[in-house]
Every structure is written in structure tokens, then in C-alpha cells.
XYZ file of C-alpha atoms in Angstrom:
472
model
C 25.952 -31.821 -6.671
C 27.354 -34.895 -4.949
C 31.044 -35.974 -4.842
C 31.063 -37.315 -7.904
C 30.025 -34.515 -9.963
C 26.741 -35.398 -10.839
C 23.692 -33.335 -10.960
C 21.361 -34.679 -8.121
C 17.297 -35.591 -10.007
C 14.847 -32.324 -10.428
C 12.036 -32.104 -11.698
C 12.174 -28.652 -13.532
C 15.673 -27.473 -14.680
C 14.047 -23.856 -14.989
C 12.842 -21.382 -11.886
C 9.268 -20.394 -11.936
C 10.458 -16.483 -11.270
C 13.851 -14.911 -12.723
C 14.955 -11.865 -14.287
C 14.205 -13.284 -18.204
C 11.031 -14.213 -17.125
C 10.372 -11.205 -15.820
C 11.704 -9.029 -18.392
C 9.709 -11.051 -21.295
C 6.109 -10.531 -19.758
C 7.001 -6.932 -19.718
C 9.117 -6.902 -23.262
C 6.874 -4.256 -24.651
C 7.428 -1.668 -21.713
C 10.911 -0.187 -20.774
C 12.958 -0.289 -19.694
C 12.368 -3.981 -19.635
C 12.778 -3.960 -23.364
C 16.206 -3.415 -23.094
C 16.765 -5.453 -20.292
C 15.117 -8.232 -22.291
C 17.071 -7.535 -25.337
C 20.810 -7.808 -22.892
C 19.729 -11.074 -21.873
C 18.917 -12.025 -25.348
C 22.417 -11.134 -26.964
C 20.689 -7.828 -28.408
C 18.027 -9.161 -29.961
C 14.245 -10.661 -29.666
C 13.779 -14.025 -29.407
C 11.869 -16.384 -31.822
C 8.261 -14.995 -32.129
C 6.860 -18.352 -31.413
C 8.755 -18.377 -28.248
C 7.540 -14.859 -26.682
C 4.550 -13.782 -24.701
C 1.778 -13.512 -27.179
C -1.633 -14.442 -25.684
C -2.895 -15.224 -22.520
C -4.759 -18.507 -23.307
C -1.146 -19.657 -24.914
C 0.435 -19.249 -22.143
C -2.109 -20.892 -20.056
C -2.235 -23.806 -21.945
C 1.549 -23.630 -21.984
C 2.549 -23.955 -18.834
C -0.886 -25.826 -17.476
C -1.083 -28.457 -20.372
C 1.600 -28.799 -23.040
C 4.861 -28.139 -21.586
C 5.181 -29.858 -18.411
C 8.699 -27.847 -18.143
C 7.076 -24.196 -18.280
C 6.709 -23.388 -14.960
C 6.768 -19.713 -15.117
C 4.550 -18.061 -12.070
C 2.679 -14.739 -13.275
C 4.383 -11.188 -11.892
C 2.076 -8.712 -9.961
C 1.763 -6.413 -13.300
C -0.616 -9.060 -14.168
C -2.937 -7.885 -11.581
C -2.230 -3.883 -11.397
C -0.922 -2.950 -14.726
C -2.911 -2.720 -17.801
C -0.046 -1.311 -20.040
C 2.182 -4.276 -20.415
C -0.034 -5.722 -22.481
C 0.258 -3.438 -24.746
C 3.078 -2.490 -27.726
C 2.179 1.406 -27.276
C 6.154 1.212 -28.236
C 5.492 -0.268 -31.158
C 8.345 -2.452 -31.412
C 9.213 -4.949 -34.227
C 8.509 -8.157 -32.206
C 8.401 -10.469 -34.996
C 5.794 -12.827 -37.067
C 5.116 -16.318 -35.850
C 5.771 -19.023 -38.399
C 1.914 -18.933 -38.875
C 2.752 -15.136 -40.432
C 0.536 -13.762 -37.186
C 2.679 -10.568 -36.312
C 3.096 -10.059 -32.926
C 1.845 -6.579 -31.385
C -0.628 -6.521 -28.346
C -1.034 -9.077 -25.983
C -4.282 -11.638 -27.369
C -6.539 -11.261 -24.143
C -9.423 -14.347 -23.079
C -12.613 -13.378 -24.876
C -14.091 -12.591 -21.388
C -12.107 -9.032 -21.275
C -13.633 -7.832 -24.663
C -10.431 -6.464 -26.159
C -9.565 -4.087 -23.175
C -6.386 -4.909 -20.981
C -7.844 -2.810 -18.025
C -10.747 -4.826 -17.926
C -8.523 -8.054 -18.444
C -6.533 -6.753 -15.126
C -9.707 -6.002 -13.201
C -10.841 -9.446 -13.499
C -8.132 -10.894 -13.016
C -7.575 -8.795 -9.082
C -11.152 -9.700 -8.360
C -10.189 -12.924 -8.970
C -7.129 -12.923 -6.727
C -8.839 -11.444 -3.994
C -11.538 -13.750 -3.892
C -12.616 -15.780 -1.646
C -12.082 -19.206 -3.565
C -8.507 -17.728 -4.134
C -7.815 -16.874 0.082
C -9.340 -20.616 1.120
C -6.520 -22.198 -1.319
C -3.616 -19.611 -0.872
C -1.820 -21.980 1.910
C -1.103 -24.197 -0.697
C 0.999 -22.194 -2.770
C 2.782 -20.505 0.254
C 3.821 -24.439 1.414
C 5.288 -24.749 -2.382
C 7.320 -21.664 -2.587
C 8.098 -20.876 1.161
C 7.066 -23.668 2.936
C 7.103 -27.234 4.214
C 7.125 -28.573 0.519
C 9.622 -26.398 -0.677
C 12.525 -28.960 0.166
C 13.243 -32.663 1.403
C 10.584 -36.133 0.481
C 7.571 -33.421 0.843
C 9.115 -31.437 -1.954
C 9.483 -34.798 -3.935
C 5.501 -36.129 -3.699
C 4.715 -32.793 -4.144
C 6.826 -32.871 -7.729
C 8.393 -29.555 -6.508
C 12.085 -30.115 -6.998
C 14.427 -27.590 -9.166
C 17.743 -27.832 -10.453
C 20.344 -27.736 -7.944
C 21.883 -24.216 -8.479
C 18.524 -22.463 -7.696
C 18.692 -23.683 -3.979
C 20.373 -21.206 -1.861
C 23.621 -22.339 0.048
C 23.659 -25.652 -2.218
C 26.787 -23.961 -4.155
C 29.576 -21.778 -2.395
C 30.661 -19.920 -5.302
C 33.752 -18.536 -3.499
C 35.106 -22.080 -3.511
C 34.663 -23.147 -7.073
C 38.502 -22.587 -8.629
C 37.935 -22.360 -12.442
C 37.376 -18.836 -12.955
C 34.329 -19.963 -16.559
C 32.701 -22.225 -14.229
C 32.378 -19.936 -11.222
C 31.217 -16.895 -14.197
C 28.948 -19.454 -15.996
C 26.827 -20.063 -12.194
C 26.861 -16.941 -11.258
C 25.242 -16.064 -13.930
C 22.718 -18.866 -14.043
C 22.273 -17.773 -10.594
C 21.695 -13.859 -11.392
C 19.699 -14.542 -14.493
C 17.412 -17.403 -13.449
C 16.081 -17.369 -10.467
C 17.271 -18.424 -6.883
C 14.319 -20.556 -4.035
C 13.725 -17.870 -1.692
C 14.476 -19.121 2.082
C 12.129 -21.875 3.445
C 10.263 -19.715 6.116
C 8.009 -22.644 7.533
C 8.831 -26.619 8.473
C 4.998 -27.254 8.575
C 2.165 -27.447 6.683
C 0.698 -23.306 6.596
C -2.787 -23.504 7.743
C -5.670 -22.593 5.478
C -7.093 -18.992 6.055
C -10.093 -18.425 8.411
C -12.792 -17.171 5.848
C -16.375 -15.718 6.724
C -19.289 -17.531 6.927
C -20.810 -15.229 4.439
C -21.281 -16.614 0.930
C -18.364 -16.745 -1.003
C -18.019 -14.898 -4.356
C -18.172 -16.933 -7.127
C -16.512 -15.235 -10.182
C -18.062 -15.577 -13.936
C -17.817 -13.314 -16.808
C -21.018 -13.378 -17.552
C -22.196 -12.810 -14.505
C -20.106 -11.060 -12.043
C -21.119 -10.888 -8.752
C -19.765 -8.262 -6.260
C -16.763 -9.285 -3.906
C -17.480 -9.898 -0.305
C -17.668 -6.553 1.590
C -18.824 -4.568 -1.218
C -22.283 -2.479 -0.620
C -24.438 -3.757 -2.609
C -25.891 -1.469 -5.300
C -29.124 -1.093 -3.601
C -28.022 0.547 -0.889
C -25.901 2.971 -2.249
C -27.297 6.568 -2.647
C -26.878 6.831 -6.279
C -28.820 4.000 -6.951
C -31.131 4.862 -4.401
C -31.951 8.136 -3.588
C -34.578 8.031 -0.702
C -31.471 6.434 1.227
C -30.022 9.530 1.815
C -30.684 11.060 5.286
C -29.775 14.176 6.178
C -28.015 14.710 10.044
C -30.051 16.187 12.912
C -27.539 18.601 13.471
C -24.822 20.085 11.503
C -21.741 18.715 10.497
C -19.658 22.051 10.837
C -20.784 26.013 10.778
C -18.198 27.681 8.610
C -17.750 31.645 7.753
C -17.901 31.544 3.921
C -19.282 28.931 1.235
C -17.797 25.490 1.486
C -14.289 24.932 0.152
C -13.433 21.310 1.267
C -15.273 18.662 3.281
C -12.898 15.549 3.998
C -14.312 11.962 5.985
C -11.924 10.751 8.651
C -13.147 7.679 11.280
C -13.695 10.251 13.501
C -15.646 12.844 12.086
C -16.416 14.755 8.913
C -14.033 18.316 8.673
C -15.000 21.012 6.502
C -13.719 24.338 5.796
C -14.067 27.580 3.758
C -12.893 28.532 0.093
C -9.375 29.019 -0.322
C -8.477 26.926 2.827
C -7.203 23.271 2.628
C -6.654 20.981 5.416
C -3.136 19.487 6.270
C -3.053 15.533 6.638
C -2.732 12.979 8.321
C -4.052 14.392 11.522
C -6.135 17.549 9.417
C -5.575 19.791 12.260
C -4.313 22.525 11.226
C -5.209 24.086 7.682
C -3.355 25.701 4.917
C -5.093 29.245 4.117
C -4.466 31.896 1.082
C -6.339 34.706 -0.980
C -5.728 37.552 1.820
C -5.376 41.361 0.284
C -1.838 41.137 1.528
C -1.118 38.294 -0.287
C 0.232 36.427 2.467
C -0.269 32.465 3.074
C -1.053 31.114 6.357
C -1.359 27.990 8.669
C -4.244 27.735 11.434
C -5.507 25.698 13.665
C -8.823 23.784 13.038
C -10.096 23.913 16.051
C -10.339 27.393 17.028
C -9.377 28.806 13.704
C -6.384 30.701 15.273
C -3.347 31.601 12.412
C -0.140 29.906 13.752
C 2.155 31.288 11.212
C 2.152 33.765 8.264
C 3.800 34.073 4.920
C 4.309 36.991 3.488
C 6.677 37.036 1.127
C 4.664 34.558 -1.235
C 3.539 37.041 -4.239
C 7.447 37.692 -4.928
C 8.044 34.150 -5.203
C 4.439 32.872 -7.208
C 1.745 35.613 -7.728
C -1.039 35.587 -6.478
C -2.330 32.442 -5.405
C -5.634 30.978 -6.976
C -5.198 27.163 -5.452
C -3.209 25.369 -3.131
C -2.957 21.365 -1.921
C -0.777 19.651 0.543
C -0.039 15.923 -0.379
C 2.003 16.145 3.731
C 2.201 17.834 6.682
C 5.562 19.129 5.338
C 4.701 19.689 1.567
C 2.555 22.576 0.440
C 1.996 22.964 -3.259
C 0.658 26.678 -4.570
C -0.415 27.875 -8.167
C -1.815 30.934 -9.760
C -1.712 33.651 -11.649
C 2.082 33.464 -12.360
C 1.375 30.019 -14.136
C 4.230 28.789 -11.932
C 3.870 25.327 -9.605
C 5.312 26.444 -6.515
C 6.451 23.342 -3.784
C 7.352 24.760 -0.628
C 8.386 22.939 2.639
C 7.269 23.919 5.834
C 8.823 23.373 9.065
C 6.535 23.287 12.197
C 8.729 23.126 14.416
C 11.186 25.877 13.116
C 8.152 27.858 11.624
C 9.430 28.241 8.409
C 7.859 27.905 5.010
C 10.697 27.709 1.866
C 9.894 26.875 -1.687
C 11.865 23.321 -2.397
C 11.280 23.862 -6.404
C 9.448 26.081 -8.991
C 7.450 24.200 -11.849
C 7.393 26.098 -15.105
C 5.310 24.261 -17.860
C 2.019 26.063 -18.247
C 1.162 29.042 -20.219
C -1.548 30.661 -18.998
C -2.835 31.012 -15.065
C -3.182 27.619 -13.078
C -7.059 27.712 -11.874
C -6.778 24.032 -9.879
C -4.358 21.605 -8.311
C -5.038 18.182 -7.192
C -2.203 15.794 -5.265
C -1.712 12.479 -4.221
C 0.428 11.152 -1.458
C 0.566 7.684 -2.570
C 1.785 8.113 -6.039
C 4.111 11.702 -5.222
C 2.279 13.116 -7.504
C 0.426 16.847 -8.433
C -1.860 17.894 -11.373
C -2.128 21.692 -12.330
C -4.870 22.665 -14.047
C -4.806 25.879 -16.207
C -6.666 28.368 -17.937
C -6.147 27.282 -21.273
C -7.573 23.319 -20.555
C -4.166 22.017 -20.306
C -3.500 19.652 -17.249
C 0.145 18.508 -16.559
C 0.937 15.518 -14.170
C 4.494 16.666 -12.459
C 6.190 14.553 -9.638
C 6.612 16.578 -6.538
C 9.528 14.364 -4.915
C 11.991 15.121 -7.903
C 10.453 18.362 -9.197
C 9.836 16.791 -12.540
C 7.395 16.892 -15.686
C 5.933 13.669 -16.174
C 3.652 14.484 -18.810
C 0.715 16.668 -20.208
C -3.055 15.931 -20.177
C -5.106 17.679 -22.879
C -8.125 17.022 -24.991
C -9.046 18.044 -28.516
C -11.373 20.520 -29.651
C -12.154 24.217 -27.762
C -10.687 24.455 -24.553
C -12.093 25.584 -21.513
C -10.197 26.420 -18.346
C -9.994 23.524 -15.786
C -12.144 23.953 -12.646
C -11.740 20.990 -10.661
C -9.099 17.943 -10.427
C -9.168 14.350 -8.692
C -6.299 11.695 -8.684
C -7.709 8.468 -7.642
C -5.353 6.717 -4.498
C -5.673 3.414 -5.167
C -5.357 3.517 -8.993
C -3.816 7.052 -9.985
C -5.961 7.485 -12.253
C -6.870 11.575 -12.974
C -9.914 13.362 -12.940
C -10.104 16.702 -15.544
C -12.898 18.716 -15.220
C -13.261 21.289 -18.155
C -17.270 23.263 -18.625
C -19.359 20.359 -18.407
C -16.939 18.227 -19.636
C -15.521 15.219 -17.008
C -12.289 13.410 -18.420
C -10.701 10.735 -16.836
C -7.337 9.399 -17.716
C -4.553 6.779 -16.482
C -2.003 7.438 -14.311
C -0.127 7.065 -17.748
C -1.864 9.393 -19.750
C -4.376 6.886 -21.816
C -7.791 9.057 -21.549
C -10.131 6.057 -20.338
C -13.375 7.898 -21.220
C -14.908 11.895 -21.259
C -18.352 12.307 -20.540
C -20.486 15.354 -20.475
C -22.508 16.146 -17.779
C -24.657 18.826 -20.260
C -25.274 20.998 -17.226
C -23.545 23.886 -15.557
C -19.729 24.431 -15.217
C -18.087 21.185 -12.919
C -16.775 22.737 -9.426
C -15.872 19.531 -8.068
C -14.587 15.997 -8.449
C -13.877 12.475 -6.845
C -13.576 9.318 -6.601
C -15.493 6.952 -4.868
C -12.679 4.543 -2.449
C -14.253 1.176 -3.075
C -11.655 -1.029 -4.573
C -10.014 -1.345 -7.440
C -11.419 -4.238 -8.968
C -14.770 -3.227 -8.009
C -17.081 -2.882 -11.286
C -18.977 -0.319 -8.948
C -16.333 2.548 -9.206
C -17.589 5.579 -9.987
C -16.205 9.577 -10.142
C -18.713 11.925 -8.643
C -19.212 15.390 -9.541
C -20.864 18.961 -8.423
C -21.805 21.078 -10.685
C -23.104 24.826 -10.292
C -26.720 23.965 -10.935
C -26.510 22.187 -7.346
C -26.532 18.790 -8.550
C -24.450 16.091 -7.675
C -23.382 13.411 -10.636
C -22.087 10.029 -10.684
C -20.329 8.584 -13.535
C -18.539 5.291 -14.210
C -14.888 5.310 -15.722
């Protein structure tokens, strides 16, 4: 503001990220709802005025209304269930009488939000994305952020959003200093301008770049193409001159590291991230016990395990210093171990299932663990706060679970039931069940390709020997 008062010229007199922007792309999740409905005065807005369909807001902000500058949040490109009033809240009609429930998605994601968030990753990681990202960093960080370049580039704001260009604690009238604080707090603030120069373009591969339509979607760059994978191929397989690893007993886990493939027997697991020491139960004395990899030597014994969980049937460790144990008990048992005081002590005790937990699957990424019980009933529970999250089970005749996967990248979960393989969100939505018509399912997982990759597929072993691939 100059010394007379007056508002200096801007081109947009609203930020293109703020907390009401925010909070009304994610209106039909909370606790954004309620977030929403504070900035709001308590209630929704106008139905014609909130996020309704994608191709609206497209043509909002890219053709009709040169003032909507809004920039899309990351849930646009990782989470599926924003677009979605699972809530069912009372949103409103438009003055065309259209009520207002899910989000409208572009015809090209055939009704299903996942899909519509798949696309739209494989579209941000593309190539033709990476060659023109520069631009958008000199806009919002950059050289064009302030000053004449800021001016040809028609990138100037209202005053207030520019940091330093008010000093609140100077501004005597106790409403006016309220009223921009609040503007401030509720509508965005310009980050700091990190770079005086024009950002240079990224360095891309000579490789072809991917080009990305609907209806015909082409593999990103870096992807194995489907001819040379094994389940599309068979006769690509190749067995190794040598074997991988000589163990005592049938095979209990086999895990891929850049350095070499480990493997060990039933009821051992390995510890991460260096996997080299393992995690060992189902002795007569009911003990549970920590070894080395290398020359299989116990390093330190448990004993006093069956008086605090039964007897263990299966075990995971999502860290070196978390081990998670289940069994007959029904109990979840998280224990902490100490290597360098060489002492094992149980952090919590999960009580949820009713019958005997037959599998356990955990990921590091997420802090979560899945039990698996008897009875077909999977819960999701989160290991760093010793909570219930919430229960996975289908309808119909249940059958005790044999094998669990939690995807890494996604979350998503893996139940295997029988012959039955269910996969469901990391929020509970079951995404598909298929069944494999063969013998019981021993094991599950994920392939790690990326998450936008329409190639993503869960593979399974069953007891007739074979292995099966599925897509989600």
C-alpha cells in the first residue's frame, strides 16, 4: 500500500492456494467439512458456487472466470476419496435442481474416482509434464513471482498476500489489524521467492516421450513393457545356475534387496532395513528369538512370551525395533526390542478379534498392521498409537485368512481367504475379490511398479504350486 492509502494494481485479488480453497475441494471428507463449514459462518455455501465437477472447474478457472485462479491440491493426484460424499452430507441443489453428491468426473475415468486419480498421476509424471514444470516453479517461486517479470507474466496478487509487504505489529486499529490477519490466515500468503532467474527446463531422456490418451494409454517411460514381463510371457523365466539360498525347512519368506535375494524358513521373518538378523518363533518352549542371518546363530531369547500372547502362529516386524506377534490368544501383541540393551517388552496389546489370528501383514510406510483371523475377519490397527482403525470382512461363509499383503506405495490390503483374493483401500472400500478356483492361497503381493501404472498386479501362491497374477 503506498503512502496514500491506496491499494497498489493486481491482477487477481484472490491466492491460487489458501485454507478455503483447500477445505472446499475436500468439503466432503473431514475433518475438512467442518473446517469448511467455520470458514463459512456454519454453513455450506451456494451449491452453484462449490466443487461439483471436474470439467466445471476446468472451464472455470481456464475459460470463464479470469479471477479463479485456484491451483489443484495433491489429493487430486493420490486420493480417490475426496471425490466422493461417502458422508453423505446435504450439500445442496444447484438452481438447475441438480443435487450435489459425488464429484462429476471427465468421461475418460468411466465413473470411478481411482481411475480418475490414476490418470491424472500418470499425467503429472509424464514426460510432457517434467519438460514444462520450470515454468510453473518461475510463477510461484521464481523469477516471475515479483517485480516487471511478474507484470508481463500477468502474475501479480493483491498486496496482503506478499510476505513482509504488511507489518501487522505496526497497524494501530485493533479491526483493521484482526480483519488482515485474517485475510492473511484464511487466504493464502506468496511463499518466499527462492530464485532471481529464470529455472532451467529439466534434462529429459532421449527416449520417446509418453504421450497420454484415454483411449489409448501408453506405458510411462521406464515401465517394462508387457512383453517382457513373466506373466505375460512365460518362456522368459530362467531359472539360476545355482541356488539362491539352502534353507533347513520349507520356505517361509524370500525378500529382493539390490544386493541379493534372502530367504528363510517357516516361522522366521527377517528384520529390515539391513535383514540381518531374523525374528524366529514356534519352539516347544514357546520362546521367541533373534538370529543372525548369516550363520544362523540365536542372539537373544524370549521366554516369557506364552504368558504375555499364547502361542504364537505369526509374527512381522514393520522396524528393527518393532516386532508384532499373534496367535492363538487372538491378541495383537507389539513389542519393542532393544539391541543394544537386549531386551524385548510388549509396547501395547491389541484386543479386537475373536477367534485365533492365523496371519499378520505390516507396513512401515503407512504404521500400519493387518491381523488376519480364523473366523475371515481382517482388522487394519495402527501400530504407532496402538489403535483400531477399522475392520475388513466380506459377506457370505467365512474361511480363515491365510495370507496378507499391504501395498507400500498405495496401502492398499491384500485378504486372502480359500481361494478367495480380496483387495481393499487403505480406507476400507473393497476394490475387487477374485477367485482363483484352485487350492487354499498361502501367499500374497504386490508387484512395486508405480502407482499410476495400469500394469499393477497382486500375485499369489496357492497350494497346488501355482503362481497367479491378478489385476486390482
Amino acid at each position: 500500500m503506498n503512502p496514500h492509502g491506496e491499494t497498489p494494481p493486481y491482477h487477481y485479488g484472490t491466492h491460487y492456494s489458501s485454507a478455503m480453497i483447500v477445505c472446499s475441494y475436500l468439503v466432503r471428507m473431514e475433518p475438512f467439512t467442518q473446517h469448511f463449514l467455520r470458514l463459512q459462518g456454519g454453513h455450506f455455501d451456494l451449491a452453484d458456487r462449490m466443487f461439483h465437477s471436474v470439467k466445471e472447474a476446468w472451464n472455470s478457472a481456464s475459460r470463464h472466470n479470469m479471477a479463479d485462479v485456484k491451483e489443484l491440491i495433491p489429493e487430486f493426484f493420490y486420493l480417490p476419496e475426496f471425490l466422493v460424499n461417502s458422508n453423505n452430507f446435504d450439500l445442496g441443489s444447484k438452481q438447475s435442481g441438480v443435487a450435489l453428491g459425488d464429484v462429476i468426473l471427465p468421461p475418460w475415468a468411466k465413473g470411478d474416482p481411482r481411475e480418475f486419480i490414476r490418470m491424472h498421476r500418470a499425467a503429472l509424471e509424464s514426460d510432457l509434464v517434467s519438460h514444462r514444470l520450470h515454468h510453473w516453479i518461475d510463477l510461484v517461486f521464481g523469477h516471475k513471482q515479483q517485480g516487471p517479470p511478474a507484470v508481463e507474466a500477468a502474475n501479480v496478487f493483491h498486496h496482503l498476500f506478499y510476505e513482509g509487504n504488511v507489518d501487522i505489529y505496526n497497524i494501530d486499529d485493533p479491526l483493521k489489524k484482526t480483519a488482515t490477519i485474517g485475510f492473511i490466515n484464511n487466504f493464502g500468503q506468496i511463499p518466499k521467492q527462492l530464485f532471481k532467474k529464470a529455472h532451467p527446463s529439466k534434462k529429459m531422456s532421449q527416449r520417446s516421450s509418453t504421450i497420454l490418451d484415454p483411449n489409448n494409454i501408453i506405458p510411462s517411460q521406464g515401465v517394462t513393457p508387457p512383453e517382457k514381463l513373466f506373466f505375460h510371457n512365460l518362456d522368459n523365466l530362467r531359472p539360476s545356475l545355482q541356488p539362491v539360498k539352502e534353507v533347513k525347512g520349507p520356505v517361509g519368506q524370500i525378500l529382493y534387496t539390490e544386493k541379493a535375494i534372502l530367504a528363510v524358513e517357516q516361522n522366521k521373518v527377517l528384520m529390515p532395513p539391513t535383514y540381518n538378523k531374523y525374528v524366529a518363533w514356534g519352539f516347544a518352549d514357546h520362546s521367541l528369538r533373534i538370529g543372525n542371518y548369516d550363520n544362523d546363530k540365536t542372539v537373544f531369547v524370549c521366554e516369557a512370551v506364552a504368558q504375555e500372547c499364547g502361542e504364537i502362529v505369526t509374527c512381522v516386524c514393520p522396524n528393527a525395533k518393532t516386532i508384532v506377534t499373534a496367535g492363538t490368544s487372538t491378541v495383537v501383541t507389539v513389542w519393542q526390542y532393544s539391541a543394544r540393551r537386549r531386551k524385548l517388552t510388549v509396547k501395547v496389546c491389541l484386543y479386537g478379534h475373536e477367534e485365533a489370528v492365523t496371519s499378520l501383514a505390516a507396513s512401515s510406510a503407512y504404521n500400519l498392521v493387518v491381523s488376519g483371523s480364523r473366523d475371515g475377519v481382517a482388522i487394519v490397527w495402527d501400530i504407532e498409537r496402538g489403535m483400531f482403525v477399522r475392520q475388513l470382512c466380506v459377506e457370505g461363509p467365512s474361511q480363515p485368512i491365510a495370507a496378507l499383503a499391504i501395498d507400500e506405495r498405495t496401502g492398499d490390503i491384500a485378504t486372502c481367504a480359500g481361494s478367495w483374493l480380496h483387495v481393499w483401500s487403505i480406507n476400507g472400500t473393497l476394490l475387487g475379490s477374485a477367485d482363483t478356483r484352485a487350492q487354499q492361497v498361502l501367499c500374497a503381493a504386490f508387484s512395486q511398479t508405480r502407482e499410476w501404472d495400469p500394469l499393477h498386479v497382486v500375485v499369489t501362491g496357492n497350494a497346488d504350486g501355482v503362481v497367479r497374477v491378478s489385476a486390482p
